[in-house]
Coordinates of C-alpha atoms and ligand atoms in Angstrom, one line a residue:
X205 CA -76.7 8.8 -116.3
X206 CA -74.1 8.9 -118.2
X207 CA -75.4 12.1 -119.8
X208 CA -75.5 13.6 -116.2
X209 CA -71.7 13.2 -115.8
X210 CA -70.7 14.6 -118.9
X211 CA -72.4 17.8 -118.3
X212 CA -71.3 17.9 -114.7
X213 CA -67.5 17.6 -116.2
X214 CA -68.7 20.5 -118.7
X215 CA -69.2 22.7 -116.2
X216 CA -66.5 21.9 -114.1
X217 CA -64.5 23.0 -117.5
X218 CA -65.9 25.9 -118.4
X219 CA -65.1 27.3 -114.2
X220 CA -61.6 26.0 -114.8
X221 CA -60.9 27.7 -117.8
X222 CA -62.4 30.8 -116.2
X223 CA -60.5 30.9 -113.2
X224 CA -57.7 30.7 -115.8
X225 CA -59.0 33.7 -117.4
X226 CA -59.0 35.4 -114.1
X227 CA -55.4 34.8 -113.3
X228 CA -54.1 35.7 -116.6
X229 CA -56.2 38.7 -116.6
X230 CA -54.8 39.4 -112.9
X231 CA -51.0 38.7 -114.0
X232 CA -51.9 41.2 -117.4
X233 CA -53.2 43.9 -115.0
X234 CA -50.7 44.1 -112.2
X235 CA -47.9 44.4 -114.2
X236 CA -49.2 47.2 -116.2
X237 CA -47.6 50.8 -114.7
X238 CA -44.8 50.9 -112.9
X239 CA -43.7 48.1 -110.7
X240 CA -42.2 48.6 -107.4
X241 CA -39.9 45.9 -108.6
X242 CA -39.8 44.7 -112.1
X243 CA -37.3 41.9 -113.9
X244 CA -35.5 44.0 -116.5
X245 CA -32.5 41.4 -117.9
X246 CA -31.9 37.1 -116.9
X247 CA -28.9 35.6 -118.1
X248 CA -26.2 33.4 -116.6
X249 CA -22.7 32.1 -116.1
X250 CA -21.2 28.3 -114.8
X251 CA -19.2 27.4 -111.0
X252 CA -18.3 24.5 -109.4
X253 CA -21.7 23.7 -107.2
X254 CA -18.8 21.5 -104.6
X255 CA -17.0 24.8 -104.1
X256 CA -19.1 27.3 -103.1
X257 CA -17.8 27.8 -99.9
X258 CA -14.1 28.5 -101.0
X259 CA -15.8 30.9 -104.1
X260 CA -15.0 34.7 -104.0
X261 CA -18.6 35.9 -104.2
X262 CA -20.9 33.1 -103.2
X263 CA -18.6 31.8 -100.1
X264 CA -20.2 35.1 -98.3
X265 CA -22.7 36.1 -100.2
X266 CA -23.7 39.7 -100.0
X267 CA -24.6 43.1 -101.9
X268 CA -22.0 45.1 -102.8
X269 CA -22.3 48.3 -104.7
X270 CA -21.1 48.2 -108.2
X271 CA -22.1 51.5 -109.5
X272 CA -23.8 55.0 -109.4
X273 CA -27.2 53.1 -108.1
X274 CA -26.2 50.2 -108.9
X275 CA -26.0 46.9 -106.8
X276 CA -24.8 43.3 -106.9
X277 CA -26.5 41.3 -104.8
X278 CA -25.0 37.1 -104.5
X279 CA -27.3 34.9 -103.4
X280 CA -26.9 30.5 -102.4
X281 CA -30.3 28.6 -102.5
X282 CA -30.0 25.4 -100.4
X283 CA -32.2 23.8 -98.8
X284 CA -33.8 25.0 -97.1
X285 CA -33.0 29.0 -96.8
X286 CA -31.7 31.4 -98.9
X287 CA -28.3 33.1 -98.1
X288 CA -28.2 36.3 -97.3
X289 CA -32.0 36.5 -95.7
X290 CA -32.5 39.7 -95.6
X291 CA -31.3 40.7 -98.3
X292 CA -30.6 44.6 -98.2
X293 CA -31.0 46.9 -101.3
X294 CA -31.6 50.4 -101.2
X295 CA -34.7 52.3 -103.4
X296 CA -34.1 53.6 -106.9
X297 CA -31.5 51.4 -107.6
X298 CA -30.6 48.4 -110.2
X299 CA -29.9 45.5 -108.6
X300 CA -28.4 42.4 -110.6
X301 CA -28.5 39.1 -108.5
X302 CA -26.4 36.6 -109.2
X303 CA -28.1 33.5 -107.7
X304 CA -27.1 29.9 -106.9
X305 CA -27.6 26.5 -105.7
X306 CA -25.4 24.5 -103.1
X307 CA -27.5 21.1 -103.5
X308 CA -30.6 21.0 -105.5
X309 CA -32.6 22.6 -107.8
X310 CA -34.4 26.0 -106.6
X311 CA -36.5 28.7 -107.3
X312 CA -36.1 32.1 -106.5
X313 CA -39.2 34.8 -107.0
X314 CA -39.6 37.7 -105.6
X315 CA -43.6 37.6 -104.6
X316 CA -45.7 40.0 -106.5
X317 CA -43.5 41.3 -109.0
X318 CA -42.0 39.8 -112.3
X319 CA -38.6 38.7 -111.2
X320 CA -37.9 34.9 -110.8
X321 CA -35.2 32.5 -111.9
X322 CA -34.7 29.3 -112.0
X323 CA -31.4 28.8 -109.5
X324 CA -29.8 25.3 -110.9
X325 CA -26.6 24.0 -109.3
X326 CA -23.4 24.5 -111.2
X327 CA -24.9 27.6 -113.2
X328 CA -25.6 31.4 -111.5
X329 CA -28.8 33.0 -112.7
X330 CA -28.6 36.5 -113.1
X331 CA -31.1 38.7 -112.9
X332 CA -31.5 42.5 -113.3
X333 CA -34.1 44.1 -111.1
X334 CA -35.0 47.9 -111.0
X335 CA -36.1 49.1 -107.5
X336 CA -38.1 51.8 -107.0
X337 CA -40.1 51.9 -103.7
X338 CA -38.8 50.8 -100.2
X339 CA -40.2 48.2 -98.4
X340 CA -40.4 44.5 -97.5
X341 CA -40.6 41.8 -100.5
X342 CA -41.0 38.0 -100.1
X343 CA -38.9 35.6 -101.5
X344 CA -40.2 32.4 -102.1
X345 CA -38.9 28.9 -103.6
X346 CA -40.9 28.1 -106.6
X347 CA -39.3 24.9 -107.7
X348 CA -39.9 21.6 -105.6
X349 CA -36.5 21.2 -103.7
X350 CA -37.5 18.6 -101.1
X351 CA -39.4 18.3 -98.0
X352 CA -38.9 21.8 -96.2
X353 CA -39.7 23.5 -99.8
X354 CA -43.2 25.2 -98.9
X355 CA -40.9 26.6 -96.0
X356 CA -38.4 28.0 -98.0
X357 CA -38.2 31.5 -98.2
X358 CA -36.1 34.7 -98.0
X359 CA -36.4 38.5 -97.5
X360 CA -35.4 41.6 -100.1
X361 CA -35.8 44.5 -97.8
X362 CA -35.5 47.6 -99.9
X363 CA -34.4 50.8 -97.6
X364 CA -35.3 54.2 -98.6
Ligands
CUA530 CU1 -36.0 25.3 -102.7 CU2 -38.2 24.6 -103.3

């Protein structure tokens, strides 16, 4: 009997680790050619999580264009929304975000591609992004913030 158990937890192994295999393999394989949006650069900088509101960038978040085709694009995680949603971006551009939270830890991914950050209050993730095709891109909460975290999501439109 006992016997039977241990093979049955055997088994179960071996399908976990190749479910495993399958998602690595999956991960490995979409992000090989070019990515409609890819994570190029993360780095990050301090602010006072209490004074958001009264902070030149964050109090309204927003893109702004800072160069040839390039964009800055400010983001506030709370709970339970992301700030601006959408967010608006044209095609063939680089788009740094500069993200941040106004309570609680976050995440911040953008579904399908490689670029996701950890948004911590106090501290501004930045993130470089390159954006090639137009369309509409999930963003999802990817660190438990609290009860309405599964709901907490955003949108990067990118217009061609
Ligand atoms: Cu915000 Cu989970």
């Amino acid at each position: 009997m006992r016997m039977h158990i241990h093979q049955y937890e055997k088994l179960w192994l071996g399908l976990s680790l190749l479910l495993i295999v399958g998602f690595v393999a999956t991960v490995t394989y979409g992000a090989v050619g070019t990515p409609a949006i890819s994570m190029i650069g993360d780095d990050g900088d301090t602010l006072n999580p209490n004074a958001i509101d009264d902070h030149p960038e964050f109090g309204d978040p927003g893109v702004e264009k800072v160069g040839e085709s390039e964009y800055a694009a400010y983001v506030v995680a709370r709970q339970f929304m992301f700030q601006p949603d959408p967010i608006v971006v044209p095609a063939n551009t680089t788009v740094t975000f500069y993200v941040t939270s106004a309570d609680v830890i976050h995440g911040f991914s953008v579904v399908g591609t490689n670029a996701n950050t950890m948004v911590i209050p106090g501290e501004v993730a930045e993130l470089t992004v390159e954006i090639n095709d137009p369309g509409e891109y999930g963003i999802v909460c990817h660190e438990y913030c609290g009860n309405g975290h599964h709901g907490m999501e955003g949108l990067l439109k990118v217009v061609p």
